[in-house]
XYZ file of N, CA, C and O in Angstrom:
360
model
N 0.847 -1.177 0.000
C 0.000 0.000 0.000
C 0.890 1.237 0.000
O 0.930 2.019 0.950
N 1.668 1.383 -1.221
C 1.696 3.078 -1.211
C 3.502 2.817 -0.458
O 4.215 1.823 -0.324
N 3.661 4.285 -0.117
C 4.943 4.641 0.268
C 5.272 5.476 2.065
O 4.381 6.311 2.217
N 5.654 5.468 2.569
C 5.890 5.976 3.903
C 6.989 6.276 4.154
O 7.906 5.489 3.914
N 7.142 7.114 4.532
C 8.525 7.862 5.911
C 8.042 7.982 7.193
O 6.960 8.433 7.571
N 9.256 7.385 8.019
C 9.034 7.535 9.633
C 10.106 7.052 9.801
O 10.978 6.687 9.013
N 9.963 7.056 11.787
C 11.255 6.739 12.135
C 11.101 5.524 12.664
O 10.186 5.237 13.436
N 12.140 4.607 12.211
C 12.148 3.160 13.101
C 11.966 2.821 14.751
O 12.431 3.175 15.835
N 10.986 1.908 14.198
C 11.267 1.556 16.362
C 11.584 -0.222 16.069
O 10.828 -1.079 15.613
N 13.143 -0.329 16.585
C 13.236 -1.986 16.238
C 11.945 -2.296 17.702
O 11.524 -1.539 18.577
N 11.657 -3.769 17.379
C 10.690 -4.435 18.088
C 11.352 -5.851 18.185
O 11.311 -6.472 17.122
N 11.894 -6.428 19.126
C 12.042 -7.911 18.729
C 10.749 -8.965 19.466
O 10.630 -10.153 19.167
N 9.950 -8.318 20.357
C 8.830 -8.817 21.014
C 8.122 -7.626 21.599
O 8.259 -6.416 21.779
N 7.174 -8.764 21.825
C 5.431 -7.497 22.174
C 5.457 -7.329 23.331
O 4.406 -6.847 23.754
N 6.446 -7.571 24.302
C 6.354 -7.868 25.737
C 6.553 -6.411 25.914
O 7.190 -5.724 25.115
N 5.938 -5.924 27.084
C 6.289 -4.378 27.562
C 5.415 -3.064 26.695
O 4.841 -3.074 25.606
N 5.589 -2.122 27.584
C 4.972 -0.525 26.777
C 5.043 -0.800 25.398
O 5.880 -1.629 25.042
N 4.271 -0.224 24.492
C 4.575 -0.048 22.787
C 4.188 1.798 22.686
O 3.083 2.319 22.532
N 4.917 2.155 22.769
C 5.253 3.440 22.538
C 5.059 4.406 20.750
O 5.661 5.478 20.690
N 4.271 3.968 19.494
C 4.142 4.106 18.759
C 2.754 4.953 18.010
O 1.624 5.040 18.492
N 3.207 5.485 16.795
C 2.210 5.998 16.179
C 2.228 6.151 14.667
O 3.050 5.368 14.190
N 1.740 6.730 13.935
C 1.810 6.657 12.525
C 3.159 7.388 11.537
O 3.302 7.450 10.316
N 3.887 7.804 12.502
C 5.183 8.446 12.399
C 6.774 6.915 12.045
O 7.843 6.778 11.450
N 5.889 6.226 12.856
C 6.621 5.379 13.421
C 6.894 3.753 11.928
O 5.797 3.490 11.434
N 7.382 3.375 11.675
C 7.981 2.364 10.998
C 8.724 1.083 11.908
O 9.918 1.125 12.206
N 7.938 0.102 12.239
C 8.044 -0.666 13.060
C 8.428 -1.799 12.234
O 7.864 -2.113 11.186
N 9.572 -2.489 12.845
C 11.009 -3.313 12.401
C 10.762 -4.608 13.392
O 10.915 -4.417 14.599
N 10.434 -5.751 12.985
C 9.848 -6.773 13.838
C 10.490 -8.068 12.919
O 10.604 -8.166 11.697
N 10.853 -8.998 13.986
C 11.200 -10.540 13.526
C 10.299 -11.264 12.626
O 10.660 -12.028 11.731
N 9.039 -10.945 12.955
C 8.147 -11.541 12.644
C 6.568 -11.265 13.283
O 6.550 -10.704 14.379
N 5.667 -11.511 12.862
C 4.443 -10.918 13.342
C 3.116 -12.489 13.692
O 3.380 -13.497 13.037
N 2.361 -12.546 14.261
C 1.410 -12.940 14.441
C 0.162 -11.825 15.039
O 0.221 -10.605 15.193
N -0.999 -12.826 15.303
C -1.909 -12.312 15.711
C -1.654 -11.413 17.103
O -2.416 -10.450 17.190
N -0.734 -11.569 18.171
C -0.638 -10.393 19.266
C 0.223 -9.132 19.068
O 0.516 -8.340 19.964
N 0.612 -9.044 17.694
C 1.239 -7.893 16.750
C -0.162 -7.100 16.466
O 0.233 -5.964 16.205
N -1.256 -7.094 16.399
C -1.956 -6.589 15.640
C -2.658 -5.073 15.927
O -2.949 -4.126 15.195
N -2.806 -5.409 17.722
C -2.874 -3.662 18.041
C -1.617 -3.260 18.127
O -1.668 -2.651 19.196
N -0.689 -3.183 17.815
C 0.227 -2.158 17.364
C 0.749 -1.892 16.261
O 1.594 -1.027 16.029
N 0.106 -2.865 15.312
C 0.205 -3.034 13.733
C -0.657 -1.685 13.325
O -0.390 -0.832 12.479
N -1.845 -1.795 14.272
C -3.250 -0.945 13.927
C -2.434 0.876 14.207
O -3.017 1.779 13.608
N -1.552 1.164 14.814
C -1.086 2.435 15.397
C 0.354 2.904 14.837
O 1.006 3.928 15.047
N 0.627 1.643 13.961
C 2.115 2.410 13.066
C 1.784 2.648 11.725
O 0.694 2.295 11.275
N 2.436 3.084 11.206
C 2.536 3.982 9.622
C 3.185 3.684 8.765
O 3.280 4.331 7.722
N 4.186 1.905 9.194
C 4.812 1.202 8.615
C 5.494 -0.147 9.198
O 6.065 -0.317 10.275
N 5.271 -0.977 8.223
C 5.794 -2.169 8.680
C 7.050 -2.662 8.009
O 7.027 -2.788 6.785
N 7.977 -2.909 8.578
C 9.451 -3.678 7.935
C 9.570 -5.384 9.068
O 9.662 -5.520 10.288
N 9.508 -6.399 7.940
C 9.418 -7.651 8.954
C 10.387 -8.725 8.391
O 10.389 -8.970 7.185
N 11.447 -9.552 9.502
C 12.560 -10.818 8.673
C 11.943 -11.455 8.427
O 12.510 -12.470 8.022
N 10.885 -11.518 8.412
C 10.098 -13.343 7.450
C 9.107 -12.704 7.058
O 8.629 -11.692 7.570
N 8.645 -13.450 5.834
C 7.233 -13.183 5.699
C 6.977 -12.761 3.735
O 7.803 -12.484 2.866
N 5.759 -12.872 3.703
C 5.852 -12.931 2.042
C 4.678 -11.812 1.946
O 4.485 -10.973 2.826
N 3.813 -11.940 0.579
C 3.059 -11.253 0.560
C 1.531 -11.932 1.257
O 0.510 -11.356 1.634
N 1.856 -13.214 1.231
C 0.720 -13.862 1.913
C 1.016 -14.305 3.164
O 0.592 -15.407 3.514
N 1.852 -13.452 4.102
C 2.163 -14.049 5.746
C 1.127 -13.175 6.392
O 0.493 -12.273 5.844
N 1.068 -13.480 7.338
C 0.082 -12.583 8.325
C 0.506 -11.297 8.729
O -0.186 -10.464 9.314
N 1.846 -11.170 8.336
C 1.846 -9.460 8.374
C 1.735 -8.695 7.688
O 1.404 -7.570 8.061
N 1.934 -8.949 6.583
C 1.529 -8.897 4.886
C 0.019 -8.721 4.761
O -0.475 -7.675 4.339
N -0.590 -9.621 5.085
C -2.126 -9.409 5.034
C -2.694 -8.139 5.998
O -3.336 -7.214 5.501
N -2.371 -8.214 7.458
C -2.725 -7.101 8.237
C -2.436 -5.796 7.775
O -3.086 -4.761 7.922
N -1.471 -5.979 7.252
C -0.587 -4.283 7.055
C -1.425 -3.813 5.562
O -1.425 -2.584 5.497
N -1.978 -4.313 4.620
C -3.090 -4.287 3.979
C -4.006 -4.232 4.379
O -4.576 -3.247 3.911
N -4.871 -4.984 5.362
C -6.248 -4.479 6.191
C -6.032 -3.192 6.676
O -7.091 -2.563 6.687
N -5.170 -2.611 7.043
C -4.955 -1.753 8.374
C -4.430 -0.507 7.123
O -4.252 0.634 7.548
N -4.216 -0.763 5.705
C -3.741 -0.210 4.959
C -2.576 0.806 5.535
O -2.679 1.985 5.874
N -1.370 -0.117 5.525
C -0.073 0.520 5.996
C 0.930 -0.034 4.869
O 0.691 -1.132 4.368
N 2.126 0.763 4.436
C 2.944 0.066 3.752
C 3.785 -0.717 4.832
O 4.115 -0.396 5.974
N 4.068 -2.083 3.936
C 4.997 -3.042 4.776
C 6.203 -4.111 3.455
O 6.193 -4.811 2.442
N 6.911 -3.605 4.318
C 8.189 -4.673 3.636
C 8.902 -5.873 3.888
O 10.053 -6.061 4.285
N 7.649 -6.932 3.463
C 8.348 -8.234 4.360
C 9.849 -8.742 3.863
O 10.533 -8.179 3.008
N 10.202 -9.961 4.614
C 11.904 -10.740 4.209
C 12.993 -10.210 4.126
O 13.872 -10.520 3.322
N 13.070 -8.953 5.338
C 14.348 -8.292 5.489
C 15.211 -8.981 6.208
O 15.057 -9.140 7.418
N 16.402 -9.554 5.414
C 17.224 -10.571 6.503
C 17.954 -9.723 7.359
O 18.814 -8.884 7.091
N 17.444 -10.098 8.490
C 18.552 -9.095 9.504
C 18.467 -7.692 10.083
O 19.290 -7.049 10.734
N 16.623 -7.250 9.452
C 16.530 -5.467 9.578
C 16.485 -5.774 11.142
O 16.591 -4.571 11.382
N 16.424 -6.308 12.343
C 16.106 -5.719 13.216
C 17.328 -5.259 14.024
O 17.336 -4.310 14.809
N 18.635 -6.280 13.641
C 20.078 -5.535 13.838
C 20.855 -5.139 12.656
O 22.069 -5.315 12.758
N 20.286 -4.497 11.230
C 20.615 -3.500 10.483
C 20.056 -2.309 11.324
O 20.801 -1.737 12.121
N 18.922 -1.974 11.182
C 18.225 -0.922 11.245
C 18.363 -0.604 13.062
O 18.671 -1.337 14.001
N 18.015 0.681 12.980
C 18.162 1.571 14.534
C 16.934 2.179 14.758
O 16.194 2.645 13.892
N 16.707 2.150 16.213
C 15.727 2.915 16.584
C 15.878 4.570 16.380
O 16.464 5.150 17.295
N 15.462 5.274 15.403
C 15.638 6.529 15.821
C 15.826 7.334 14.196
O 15.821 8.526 13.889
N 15.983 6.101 13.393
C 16.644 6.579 11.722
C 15.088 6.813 11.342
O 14.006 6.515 11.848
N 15.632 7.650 9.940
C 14.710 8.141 9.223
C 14.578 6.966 8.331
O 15.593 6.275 8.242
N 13.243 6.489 7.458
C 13.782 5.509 6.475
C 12.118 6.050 6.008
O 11.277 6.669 6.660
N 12.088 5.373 4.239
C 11.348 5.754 3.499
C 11.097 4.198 3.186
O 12.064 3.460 3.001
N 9.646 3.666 3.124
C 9.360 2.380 2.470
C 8.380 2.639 1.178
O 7.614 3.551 0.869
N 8.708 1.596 0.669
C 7.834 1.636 -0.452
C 6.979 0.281 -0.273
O 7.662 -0.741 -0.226
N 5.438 0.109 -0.155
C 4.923 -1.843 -0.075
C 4.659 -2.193 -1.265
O 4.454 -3.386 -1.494
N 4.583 -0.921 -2.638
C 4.195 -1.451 -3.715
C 5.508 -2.307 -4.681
O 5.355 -3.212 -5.502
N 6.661 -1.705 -4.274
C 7.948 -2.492 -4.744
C 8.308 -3.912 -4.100
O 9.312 -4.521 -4.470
């Protein structure tokens, strides 16, 4: 869905505060169903697994957010705090 800028928040689990909003580009291992209220409150998804038919892939389309699944390694590439631009239609 479309293109986004925000700033990363790595996530490696749902455990604890989620501190996020539509600013925000959220960097996750992987997603299931207890990802989903905070799926609903970011402005972007970047995830290491996942296709166009994984469950984060599908949500981030319901919730119409761009998301970039099968990043090997974004959650220790990427930093909490960077600017980054996604694209979900590429």
């Amino acid at each position: 869905v479309g293109q986004v800028e925000g700033t990363i928040r790595v996530m490696r689990s749902i455990n604890g505060a989620v501190n996020v909003d539509r600013d925000t580009i959220l960097v996750v291992p992987y997603t299931d169903s207890g990802w989903m209220p905070v799926l609903a409150r970011v402005g972007g998804l970047i995830a290491e697994v996942g296709g166009r038919l994984s469950h984060g892939a599908i949500v981030a389309r319901e919730y119409r957010i761009p998301a970039v699944m099968d990043v090997t390694h974004a959650t220790e590439i990427l930093q909490d705090g960077q600017r980054v631009r996604i694209d979900g239609q590429q």
